[in-house]
Short mmCIF file of C-alpha atoms in Angstrom, two decimals:
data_model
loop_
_atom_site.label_atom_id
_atom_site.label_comp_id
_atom_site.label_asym_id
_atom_site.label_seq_id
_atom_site.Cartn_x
_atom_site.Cartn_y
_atom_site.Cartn_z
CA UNK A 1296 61.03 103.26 81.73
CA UNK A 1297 58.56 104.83 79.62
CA UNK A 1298 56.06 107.15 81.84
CA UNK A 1299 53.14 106.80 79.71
CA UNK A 1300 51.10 103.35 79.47
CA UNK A 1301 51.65 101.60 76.74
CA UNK A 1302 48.60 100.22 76.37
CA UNK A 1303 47.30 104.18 75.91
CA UNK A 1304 47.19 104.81 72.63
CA UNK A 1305 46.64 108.83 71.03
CA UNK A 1306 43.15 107.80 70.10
CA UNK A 1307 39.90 109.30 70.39
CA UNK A 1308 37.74 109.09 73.60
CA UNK A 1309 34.07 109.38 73.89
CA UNK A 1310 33.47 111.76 76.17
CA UNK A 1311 29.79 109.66 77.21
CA UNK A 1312 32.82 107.06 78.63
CA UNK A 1313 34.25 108.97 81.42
CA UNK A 1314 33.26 108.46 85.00
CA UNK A 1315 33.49 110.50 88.25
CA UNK A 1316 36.54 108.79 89.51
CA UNK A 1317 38.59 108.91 86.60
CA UNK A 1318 42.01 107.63 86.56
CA UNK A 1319 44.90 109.67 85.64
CA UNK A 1320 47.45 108.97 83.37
CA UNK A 1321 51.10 110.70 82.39
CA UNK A 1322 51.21 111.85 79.13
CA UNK A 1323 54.02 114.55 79.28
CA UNK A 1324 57.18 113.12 80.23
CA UNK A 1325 59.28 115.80 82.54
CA UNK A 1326 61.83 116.68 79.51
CA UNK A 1327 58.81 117.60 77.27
CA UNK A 1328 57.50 120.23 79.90
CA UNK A 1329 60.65 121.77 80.78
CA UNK A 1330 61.03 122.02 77.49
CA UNK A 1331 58.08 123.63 76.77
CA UNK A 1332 58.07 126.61 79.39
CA UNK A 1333 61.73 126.81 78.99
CA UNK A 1334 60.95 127.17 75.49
CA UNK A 1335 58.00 130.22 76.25
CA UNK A 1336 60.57 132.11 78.82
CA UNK A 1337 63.42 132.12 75.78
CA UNK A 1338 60.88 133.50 73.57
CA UNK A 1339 59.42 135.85 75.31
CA UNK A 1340 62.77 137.10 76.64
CA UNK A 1341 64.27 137.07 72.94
CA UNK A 1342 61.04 138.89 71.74
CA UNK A 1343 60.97 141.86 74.28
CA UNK A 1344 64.59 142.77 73.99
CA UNK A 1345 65.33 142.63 70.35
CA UNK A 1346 66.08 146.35 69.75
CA UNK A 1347 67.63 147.12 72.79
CA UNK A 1348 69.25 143.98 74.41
CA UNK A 1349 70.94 142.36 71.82
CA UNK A 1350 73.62 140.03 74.37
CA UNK A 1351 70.39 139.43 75.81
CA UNK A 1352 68.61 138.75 72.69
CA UNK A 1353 71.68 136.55 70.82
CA UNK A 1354 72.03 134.00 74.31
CA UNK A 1355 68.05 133.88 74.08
CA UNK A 1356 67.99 132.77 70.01
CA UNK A 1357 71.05 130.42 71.44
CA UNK A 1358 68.47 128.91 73.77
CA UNK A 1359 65.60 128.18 71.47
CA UNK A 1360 67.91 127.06 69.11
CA UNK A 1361 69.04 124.49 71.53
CA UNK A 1362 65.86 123.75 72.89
CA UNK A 1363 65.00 122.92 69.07
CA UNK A 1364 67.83 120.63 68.20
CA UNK A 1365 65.94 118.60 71.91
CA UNK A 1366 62.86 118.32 70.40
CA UNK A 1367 64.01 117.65 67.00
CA UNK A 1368 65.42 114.64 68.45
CA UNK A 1369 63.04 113.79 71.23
CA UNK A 1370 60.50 113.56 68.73
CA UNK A 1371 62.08 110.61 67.03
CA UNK A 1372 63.48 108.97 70.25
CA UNK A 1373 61.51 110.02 73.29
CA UNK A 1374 58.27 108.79 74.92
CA UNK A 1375 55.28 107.52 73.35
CA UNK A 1376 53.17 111.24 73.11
CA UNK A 1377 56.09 113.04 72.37
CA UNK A 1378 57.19 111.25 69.28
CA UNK A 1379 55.87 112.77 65.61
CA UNK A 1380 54.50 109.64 64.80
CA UNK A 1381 51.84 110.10 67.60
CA UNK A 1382 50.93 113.47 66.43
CA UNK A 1383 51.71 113.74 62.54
CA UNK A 1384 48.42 113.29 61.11
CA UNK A 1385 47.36 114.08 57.17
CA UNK A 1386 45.54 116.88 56.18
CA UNK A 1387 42.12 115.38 56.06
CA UNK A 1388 42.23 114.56 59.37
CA UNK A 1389 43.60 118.07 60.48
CA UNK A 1390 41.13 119.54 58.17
CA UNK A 1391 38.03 117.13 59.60
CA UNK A 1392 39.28 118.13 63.63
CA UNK A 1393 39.34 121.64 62.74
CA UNK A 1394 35.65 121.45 61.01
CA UNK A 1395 34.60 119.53 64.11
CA UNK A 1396 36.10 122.02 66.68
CA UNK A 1397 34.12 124.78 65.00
CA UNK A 1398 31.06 122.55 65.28
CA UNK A 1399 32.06 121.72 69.47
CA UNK A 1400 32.64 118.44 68.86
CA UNK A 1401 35.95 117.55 68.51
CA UNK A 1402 36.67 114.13 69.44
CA UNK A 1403 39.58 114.01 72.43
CA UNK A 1404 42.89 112.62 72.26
CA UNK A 1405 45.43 111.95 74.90
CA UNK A 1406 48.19 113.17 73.73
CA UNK A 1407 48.17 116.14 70.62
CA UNK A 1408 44.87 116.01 68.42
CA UNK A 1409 45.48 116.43 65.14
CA UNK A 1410 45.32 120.28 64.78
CA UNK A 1411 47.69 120.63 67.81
CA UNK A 1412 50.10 118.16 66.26
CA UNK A 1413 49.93 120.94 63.10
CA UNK A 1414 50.34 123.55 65.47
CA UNK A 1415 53.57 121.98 66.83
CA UNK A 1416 55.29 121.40 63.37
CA UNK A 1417 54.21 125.04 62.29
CA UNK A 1418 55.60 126.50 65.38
CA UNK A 1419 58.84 124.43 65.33
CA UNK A 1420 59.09 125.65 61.58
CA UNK A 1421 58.88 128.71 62.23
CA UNK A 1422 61.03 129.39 65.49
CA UNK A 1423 64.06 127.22 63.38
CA UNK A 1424 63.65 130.02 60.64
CA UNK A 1425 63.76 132.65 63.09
CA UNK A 1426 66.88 131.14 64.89
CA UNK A 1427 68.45 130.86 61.59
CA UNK A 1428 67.98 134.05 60.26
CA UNK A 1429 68.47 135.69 63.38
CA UNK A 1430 72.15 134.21 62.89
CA UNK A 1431 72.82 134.66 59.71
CA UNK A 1432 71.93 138.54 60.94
CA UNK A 1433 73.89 138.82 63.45
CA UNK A 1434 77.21 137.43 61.41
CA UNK A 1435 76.07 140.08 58.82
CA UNK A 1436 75.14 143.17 61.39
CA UNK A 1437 77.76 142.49 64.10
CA UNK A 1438 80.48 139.74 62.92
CA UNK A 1439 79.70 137.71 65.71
CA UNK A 1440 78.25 133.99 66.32
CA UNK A 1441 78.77 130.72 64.53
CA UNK A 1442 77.80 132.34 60.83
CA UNK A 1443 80.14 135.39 61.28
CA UNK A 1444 82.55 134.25 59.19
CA UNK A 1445 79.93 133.05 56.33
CA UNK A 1446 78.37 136.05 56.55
CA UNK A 1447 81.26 138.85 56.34
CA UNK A 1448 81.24 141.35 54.01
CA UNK A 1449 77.37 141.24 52.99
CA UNK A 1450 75.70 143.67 51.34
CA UNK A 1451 73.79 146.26 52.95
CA UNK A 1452 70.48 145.05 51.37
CA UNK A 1453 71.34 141.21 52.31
CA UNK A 1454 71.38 142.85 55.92
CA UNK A 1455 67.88 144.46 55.52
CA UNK A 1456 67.12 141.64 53.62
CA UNK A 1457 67.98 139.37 56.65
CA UNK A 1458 66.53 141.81 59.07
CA UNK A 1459 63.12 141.51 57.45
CA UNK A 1460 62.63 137.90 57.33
CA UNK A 1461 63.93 137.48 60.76
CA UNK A 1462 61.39 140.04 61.71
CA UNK A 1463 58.81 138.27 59.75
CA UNK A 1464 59.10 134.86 61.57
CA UNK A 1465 59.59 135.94 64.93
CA UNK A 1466 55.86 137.99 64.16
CA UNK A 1467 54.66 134.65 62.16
CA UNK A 1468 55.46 132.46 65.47
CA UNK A 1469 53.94 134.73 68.16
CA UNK A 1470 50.80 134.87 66.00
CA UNK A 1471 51.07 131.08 65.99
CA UNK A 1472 51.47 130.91 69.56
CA UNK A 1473 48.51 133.27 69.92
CA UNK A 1474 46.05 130.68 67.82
CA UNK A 1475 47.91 127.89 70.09
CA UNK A 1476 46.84 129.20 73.05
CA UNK A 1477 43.03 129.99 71.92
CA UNK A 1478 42.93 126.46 70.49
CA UNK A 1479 44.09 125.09 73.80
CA UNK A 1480 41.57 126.57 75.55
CA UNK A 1481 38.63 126.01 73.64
CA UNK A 1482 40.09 122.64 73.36
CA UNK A 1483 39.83 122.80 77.48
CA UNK A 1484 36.33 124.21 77.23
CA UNK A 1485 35.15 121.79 74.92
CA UNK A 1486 36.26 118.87 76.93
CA UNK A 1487 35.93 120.12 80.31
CA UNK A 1488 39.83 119.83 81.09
CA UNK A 1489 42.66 121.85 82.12
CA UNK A 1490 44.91 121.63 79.34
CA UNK A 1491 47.57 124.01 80.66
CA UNK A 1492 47.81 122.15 84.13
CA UNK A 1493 48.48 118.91 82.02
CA UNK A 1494 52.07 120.66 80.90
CA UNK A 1495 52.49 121.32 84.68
CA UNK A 1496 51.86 118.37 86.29
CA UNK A 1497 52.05 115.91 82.97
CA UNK A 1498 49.14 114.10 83.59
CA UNK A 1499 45.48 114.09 81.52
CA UNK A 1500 42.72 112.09 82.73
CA UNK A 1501 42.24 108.61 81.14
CA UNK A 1502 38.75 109.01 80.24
#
């Protein structure tokens, strides 16, 4: 059984509407927050050990790839907020949230506002080229993993090639996740919630 409310829909609330006793409401089902820290520990583990861990490093890019192909399909199949179609929004609408952030009066949505729902896409991007080339690297460097036999024989400068877009991305997303995490909490401070907690316990307040 779906989690959220149906009736709740990803539009925007009017802040002037909320009242002391607010009710909650889930919003992250429990697969979309495991996924999500399990998705920052992989990173973060696959980040910090590239040069000098590379087991470590490989079983990490495994993870996130996995973790990936989840969300790729959770986000046609899964709950209500976790869908795309609840955070996919065209660019005049990202462009008009992210005008209206800088302003301090973005409207709030229940589940991802449309600059968030950007965020996700770019950050999904970008981690599935890092995963890729990260592969396609270590087939060419080491003649191991699913691409090692696709891969054999490259060049030298296809490896350096490899090596610096893999190198590129994996910089690209942890600047993304940087930005993320500022626009999450001015996104908190704005609204006067705790947008972390909500990825914790899954639920926002209704209002």
């Amino acid at each position: 059984m779906n989690p959220v409310n149906n009736h709740v829909s990803n539009h925007v609330i009017n802040p002037a509407d909320r009242s002391p006793a607010t009710e909650q409401v889930k919003v992250w089902d429990i697969s979309v927050r495991i996924f999500h820290w399990l998705l920052v520990s992989a990173f973060i583990v696959a980040y910090v050990t590239e040069d000098d861990f590379l087991s470590l490093h490989s079983w990490a890019g495994y993870l996130i790839g996995g973790l990936l192909a989840y969300r790729l399909i959770w986000g046609l199949i899964g709950f209500q907020h976790a869908r795309f179609s609840d955070f996919v929004f065209s660019p005049r609408a990202i462009l008009q949230h992210l005008k209206d952030t800088v302003r301090l009066r973005a409207p709030r949505y229940l589940g991802h506002n449309p600059a968030g729902g950007a965020m996700i896409i770019a950050l999904l991007l970008s981690l599935i080229l890092t995963v890729t080339t990260g592969i396609a690297l270590l087939g060419a460097e080491e003649q191991s993993g699913p691409l090692a036999n696709l891969m054999a024989g490259s060049s030298e400068w296809w490896e350096d090639a490899l090596e610096e877009v893999h190198e590129f991305f994996a910089n690209f997303t942890l600047l993304l996740v940087f930005i993320h995490v500022g626009g999450v909490l001015l996104e908190s401070l704005i609204h006067g919630e705790n947008l972390p907690r909500s990825m914790v316990t899954g639920r926002k307040n209704r209002l």
